[in-house]
């Protein structure tokens, strides 16, 4: 039976879709049959970050409304054999998503995939609630800033009360914390929250810390999940997070400010 994993946040712009693309790719690179679903109906960005926007013919709403079969809407990734993408609609309203329709899709995908990743819209509107309703596990994405962490705390409350597991009084959704856009130097200057403070507020296990990196923007602009950039710190941090998700022990990297020598102090230097 497939594990349904929702990638969620309370606030927009924290790197949720980037994280969904990276995680889905990382799982597939490790031989796990993985499908990632874009639930952001009307805004659709996952296909751009995955580099498949020109291959979108049908989407999740077409499948729910009976205009296309699921296998017609699924897009196989050309780089990683075990990875597929189910895009969102760019022209329909979020009300086109129904619980029954989403359940049918997840049940069908569960027959063929090990992991179903749900790239949730930010907040708690209909698409977000549907994305998290069927979750077995949740990756809560937050930035090291007060408003983002506070909104993530609200999402944790929703996961604990409005998921299918909560309704059926089953074992709760397994929660993971992913901190993105982390800059240790800014933390030292008091411009960002410390990791300890974020962990204390949210009280869920830390899955990964993704450093602020120009490689994330480069990857998004070229339609390549950043985890495929194995030379970049962000790519390595996502790979570490995927390994932890699969039960491996990995120390957290890129969480301490780099001690710059005189050359770097004089001439600077940015993260890759």
Short mmCIF file of C-alpha atoms in Angstrom, two decimals:
data_model
loop_
_atom_site.label_atom_id
_atom_site.label_comp_id
_atom_site.label_asym_id
_atom_site.label_seq_id
_atom_site.Cartn_x
_atom_site.Cartn_y
_atom_site.Cartn_z
CA UNK A 1 0.00 0.00 0.00
CA UNK A 2 1.35 3.42 -0.95
CA UNK A 3 2.26 6.01 1.66
CA UNK A 4 0.47 9.34 1.09
CA UNK A 5 2.75 12.23 2.02
CA UNK A 6 1.49 15.83 2.03
CA UNK A 7 3.98 18.67 1.65
CA UNK A 8 2.31 21.61 3.37
CA UNK A 9 2.80 25.02 4.96
CA UNK A 10 0.71 27.74 6.50
CA UNK A 11 2.30 30.48 4.43
CA UNK A 12 3.01 30.87 0.72
CA UNK A 13 6.45 31.39 -0.75
CA UNK A 14 8.35 29.13 1.66
CA UNK A 15 9.59 26.66 -0.97
CA UNK A 16 6.86 24.06 -0.72
CA UNK A 17 6.65 23.18 -4.43
CA UNK A 18 10.45 23.22 -4.72
CA UNK A 19 10.51 20.78 -1.78
CA UNK A 20 7.78 18.58 -3.30
CA UNK A 21 9.73 18.31 -6.56
CA UNK A 22 13.01 17.61 -4.75
CA UNK A 23 11.51 15.01 -2.41
CA UNK A 24 9.61 13.17 -5.13
CA UNK A 25 12.74 13.07 -7.30
CA UNK A 26 14.91 11.95 -4.38
CA UNK A 27 12.58 9.08 -3.50
CA UNK A 28 12.40 7.99 -7.13
CA UNK A 29 16.21 8.15 -7.47
CA UNK A 30 16.33 5.61 -4.64
CA UNK A 31 14.14 3.22 -6.60
CA UNK A 32 10.82 4.08 -4.95
CA UNK A 33 7.93 4.32 -7.39
CA UNK A 34 6.78 7.88 -6.73
CA UNK A 35 4.06 10.16 -8.04
CA UNK A 36 3.73 13.83 -7.11
CA UNK A 37 0.33 15.55 -7.40
CA UNK A 38 -0.14 19.32 -7.76
CA UNK A 39 -3.18 20.37 -5.70
CA UNK A 40 -2.77 24.10 -6.41
CA UNK A 41 -5.65 24.36 -8.88
CA UNK A 42 -5.61 27.71 -10.69
CA UNK A 43 -1.96 28.51 -9.99
CA UNK A 44 -0.13 25.32 -11.15
CA UNK A 45 3.64 25.58 -10.69
CA UNK A 46 4.82 22.04 -10.07
CA UNK A 47 4.98 21.21 -13.80
CA UNK A 48 7.31 24.20 -14.36
CA UNK A 49 9.68 23.20 -11.57
CA UNK A 50 9.65 19.59 -12.82
CA UNK A 51 10.28 20.78 -16.40
CA UNK A 52 7.20 19.10 -17.91
CA UNK A 53 4.97 22.11 -18.61
CA UNK A 54 4.98 21.47 -22.39
CA UNK A 55 3.84 17.89 -21.87
CA UNK A 56 0.66 18.74 -19.91
CA UNK A 57 -2.43 17.65 -21.86
CA UNK A 58 -4.80 16.55 -19.09
CA UNK A 59 -4.78 17.37 -15.37
CA UNK A 60 -6.26 16.25 -12.04
CA UNK A 61 -9.54 18.10 -12.66
CA UNK A 62 -9.96 16.41 -16.05
CA UNK A 63 -9.60 13.04 -14.29
CA UNK A 64 -12.04 13.90 -11.48
CA UNK A 65 -14.63 15.23 -13.94
CA UNK A 66 -14.34 12.14 -16.15
CA UNK A 67 -12.85 14.01 -19.12
CA UNK A 68 -9.69 11.88 -19.07
CA UNK A 69 -8.40 8.66 -17.55
CA UNK A 70 -5.73 8.83 -14.88
CA UNK A 71 -3.08 7.22 -17.09
CA UNK A 72 -3.72 9.91 -19.72
CA UNK A 73 -3.02 12.70 -17.25
CA UNK A 74 0.07 11.16 -15.59
CA UNK A 75 3.38 12.41 -17.00
CA UNK A 76 6.40 10.12 -16.74
CA UNK A 77 9.60 11.93 -15.87
CA UNK A 78 12.25 11.49 -18.58
CA UNK A 79 15.19 11.67 -16.17
CA UNK A 80 14.08 9.32 -13.38
CA UNK A 81 12.23 6.22 -14.55
CA UNK A 82 10.24 5.64 -11.34
CA UNK A 83 8.85 9.20 -11.12
CA UNK A 84 5.49 10.51 -12.41
CA UNK A 85 3.68 13.86 -12.14
CA UNK A 86 -0.06 14.60 -12.02
CA UNK A 87 -0.47 18.32 -12.82
CA UNK A 88 -3.11 20.73 -11.55
CA UNK A 89 -5.50 22.65 -13.76
CA UNK A 90 -4.57 26.24 -14.56
CA UNK A 91 -8.03 27.29 -15.72
CA UNK A 92 -10.49 25.65 -13.33
CA UNK A 93 -11.70 26.71 -9.91
CA UNK A 94 -10.59 24.96 -6.70
CA UNK A 95 -14.22 23.79 -6.22
CA UNK A 96 -13.62 21.38 -9.11
CA UNK A 97 -11.71 19.22 -6.62
CA UNK A 98 -13.92 16.83 -4.65
CA UNK A 99 -13.06 14.51 -1.77
CA UNK A 100 -14.60 11.55 -3.61
CA UNK A 101 -12.64 12.36 -6.76
CA UNK A 102 -9.34 12.73 -4.92
CA UNK A 103 -9.98 9.51 -2.98
CA UNK A 104 -10.57 7.59 -6.20
CA UNK A 105 -7.31 8.91 -7.69
CA UNK A 106 -5.31 8.04 -4.57
CA UNK A 107 -6.81 4.55 -4.42
CA UNK A 108 -5.92 3.95 -8.07
CA UNK A 109 -2.38 5.33 -7.69
CA UNK A 110 -1.85 3.20 -4.56
CA UNK A 111 -1.93 0.08 -6.71
CA UNK A 112 1.17 1.12 -8.67
CA UNK A 113 3.22 3.50 -6.50
CA UNK A 114 5.17 3.32 -3.24
CA UNK A 115 4.79 7.03 -2.44
CA UNK A 116 2.12 9.56 -3.39
CA UNK A 117 3.35 13.11 -2.67
CA UNK A 118 0.68 15.80 -2.47
CA UNK A 119 1.99 19.31 -3.18
CA UNK A 120 -0.49 21.35 -1.15
CA UNK A 121 -1.43 25.00 -1.65
CA UNK A 122 -0.53 27.22 1.31
CA UNK A 123 -3.01 27.76 4.12
CA UNK A 124 -6.27 25.91 4.76
CA UNK A 125 -8.42 26.52 1.71
CA UNK A 126 -10.20 23.65 -0.04
CA UNK A 127 -7.26 22.39 -2.12
CA UNK A 128 -5.01 22.36 0.95
CA UNK A 129 -7.55 20.53 3.10
CA UNK A 130 -8.03 17.88 0.40
CA UNK A 131 -4.28 17.46 -0.01
CA UNK A 132 -3.79 16.75 3.69
CA UNK A 133 -7.02 14.81 4.34
CA UNK A 134 -5.68 11.47 3.07
CA UNK A 135 -2.13 11.92 4.41
CA UNK A 136 -0.21 9.21 6.24
CA UNK A 137 2.76 11.54 6.69
CA UNK A 138 3.24 15.30 6.46
CA UNK A 139 6.30 17.38 5.62
CA UNK A 140 5.67 20.81 7.14
CA UNK A 141 7.77 23.42 5.33
CA UNK A 142 8.67 26.62 7.15
CA UNK A 143 11.11 29.52 6.88
CA UNK A 144 13.04 30.71 9.95
CA UNK A 145 10.77 33.69 10.55
CA UNK A 146 8.05 34.24 13.16
CA UNK A 147 5.04 34.52 10.83
CA UNK A 148 5.97 31.39 8.87
CA UNK A 149 6.51 29.32 12.02
CA UNK A 150 3.26 30.56 13.57
CA UNK A 151 1.31 29.62 10.43
CA UNK A 152 3.00 26.20 10.40
CA UNK A 153 1.81 25.68 13.98
CA UNK A 154 -1.73 26.32 12.75
CA UNK A 155 -1.30 23.71 10.00
CA UNK A 156 -0.20 21.16 12.60
CA UNK A 157 -3.48 21.75 14.41
CA UNK A 158 -5.40 21.10 11.19
CA UNK A 159 -3.44 17.89 10.52
CA UNK A 160 -4.24 16.64 14.01
CA UNK A 161 -7.96 17.38 13.76
CA UNK A 162 -9.12 17.31 10.12
CA UNK A 163 -7.27 14.43 8.49
CA UNK A 164 -8.94 11.11 7.67
CA UNK A 165 -6.75 9.45 10.29
CA UNK A 166 -8.04 11.90 12.93
CA UNK A 167 -11.66 11.33 11.87
CA UNK A 168 -11.25 7.55 12.12
CA UNK A 169 -9.33 7.79 15.43
CA UNK A 170 -6.38 5.96 13.90
CA UNK A 171 -2.68 6.54 14.51
CA UNK A 172 -2.06 10.24 13.80
CA UNK A 173 -0.35 11.62 10.70
CA UNK A 174 3.42 11.32 11.11
CA UNK A 175 4.83 14.86 11.04
CA UNK A 176 8.24 16.04 9.81
CA UNK A 177 9.72 19.55 9.93
CA UNK A 178 11.61 20.93 6.92
CA UNK A 179 13.22 24.35 7.41
CA UNK A 180 14.00 26.12 4.13
CA UNK A 181 15.90 29.31 3.17
CA UNK A 182 18.09 28.96 6.27
CA UNK A 183 21.06 31.33 6.53
CA UNK A 184 23.30 30.66 9.57
CA UNK A 185 25.03 34.04 9.27
CA UNK A 186 21.70 35.87 9.48
CA UNK A 187 20.71 33.69 12.43
CA UNK A 188 23.91 34.76 14.19
CA UNK A 189 23.02 38.42 13.52
CA UNK A 190 19.56 37.89 15.02
CA UNK A 191 17.78 38.40 11.69
CA UNK A 192 16.31 34.88 11.59
CA UNK A 193 14.97 32.47 14.18
CA UNK A 194 17.36 29.90 15.60
CA UNK A 195 16.71 26.24 14.80
CA UNK A 196 16.24 25.51 18.51
CA UNK A 197 13.48 28.14 18.71
CA UNK A 198 11.66 26.73 15.66
CA UNK A 199 11.86 23.20 17.05
CA UNK A 200 10.66 24.33 20.47
CA UNK A 201 7.62 26.14 18.99
CA UNK A 202 6.55 23.36 16.62
CA UNK A 203 7.71 20.32 18.63
CA UNK A 204 7.96 17.91 15.69
CA UNK A 205 11.02 15.97 14.47
CA UNK A 206 13.45 17.91 12.28
CA UNK A 207 13.74 16.22 8.88
CA UNK A 208 16.04 18.69 7.18
CA UNK A 209 17.45 22.19 6.94
CA UNK A 210 17.78 23.61 3.43
CA UNK A 211 20.23 26.52 3.17
CA UNK A 212 19.43 29.73 1.31
CA UNK A 213 21.02 29.08 -2.07
CA UNK A 214 21.07 30.59 -5.54
CA UNK A 215 20.99 27.04 -6.94
CA UNK A 216 17.30 26.76 -5.94
CA UNK A 217 16.36 29.65 -8.24
CA UNK A 218 18.60 28.32 -11.02
CA UNK A 219 17.00 24.89 -10.74
CA UNK A 220 13.46 26.32 -10.81
CA UNK A 221 14.22 28.43 -13.88
CA UNK A 222 15.59 25.44 -15.78
CA UNK A 223 12.85 22.99 -14.76
CA UNK A 224 15.26 20.75 -12.86
CA UNK A 225 14.52 19.68 -9.27
CA UNK A 226 17.36 21.12 -7.18
CA UNK A 227 18.15 17.71 -5.65
CA UNK A 228 19.61 16.78 -9.06
CA UNK A 229 22.26 19.48 -8.56
CA UNK A 230 24.46 17.28 -6.38
CA UNK A 231 27.19 19.95 -6.24
CA UNK A 232 24.96 22.52 -4.54
CA UNK A 233 24.45 22.74 -0.78
CA UNK A 234 20.66 22.84 -1.26
CA UNK A 235 20.75 19.70 -3.43
CA UNK A 236 22.85 17.88 -0.85
CA UNK A 237 20.60 19.03 2.01
CA UNK A 238 17.50 17.70 0.21
CA UNK A 239 19.28 14.38 -0.46
CA UNK A 240 20.11 14.15 3.25
CA UNK A 241 16.48 14.88 4.16
CA UNK A 242 15.21 12.14 1.82
CA UNK A 243 17.68 9.70 3.40
CA UNK A 244 16.39 10.60 6.90
CA UNK A 245 12.81 10.20 5.68
CA UNK A 246 13.71 6.66 4.62
CA UNK A 247 15.13 5.91 8.06
CA UNK A 248 18.84 6.59 7.60
CA UNK A 249 20.98 8.43 10.16
CA UNK A 250 22.43 11.62 8.69
CA UNK A 251 24.00 14.55 10.55
CA UNK A 252 22.51 17.96 9.75
CA UNK A 253 24.82 20.03 7.55
CA UNK A 254 24.90 23.71 6.56
CA UNK A 255 23.46 24.90 9.88
CA UNK A 256 26.58 26.65 11.21
CA UNK A 257 27.87 29.99 9.92
CA UNK A 258 30.95 29.54 7.77
CA UNK A 259 34.12 30.96 9.32
CA UNK A 260 35.51 33.13 6.53
CA UNK A 261 39.22 33.57 5.97
CA UNK A 262 40.71 36.94 5.10
CA UNK A 263 40.29 36.38 1.34
CA UNK A 264 36.55 35.70 1.68
CA UNK A 265 36.11 38.58 4.10
CA UNK A 266 37.66 40.91 1.54
CA UNK A 267 36.01 39.55 -1.60
CA UNK A 268 32.81 37.89 -0.29
CA UNK A 269 31.37 34.68 -1.65
CA UNK A 270 27.85 33.32 -1.98
CA UNK A 271 26.35 29.90 -1.47
CA UNK A 272 26.06 27.64 -4.48
#
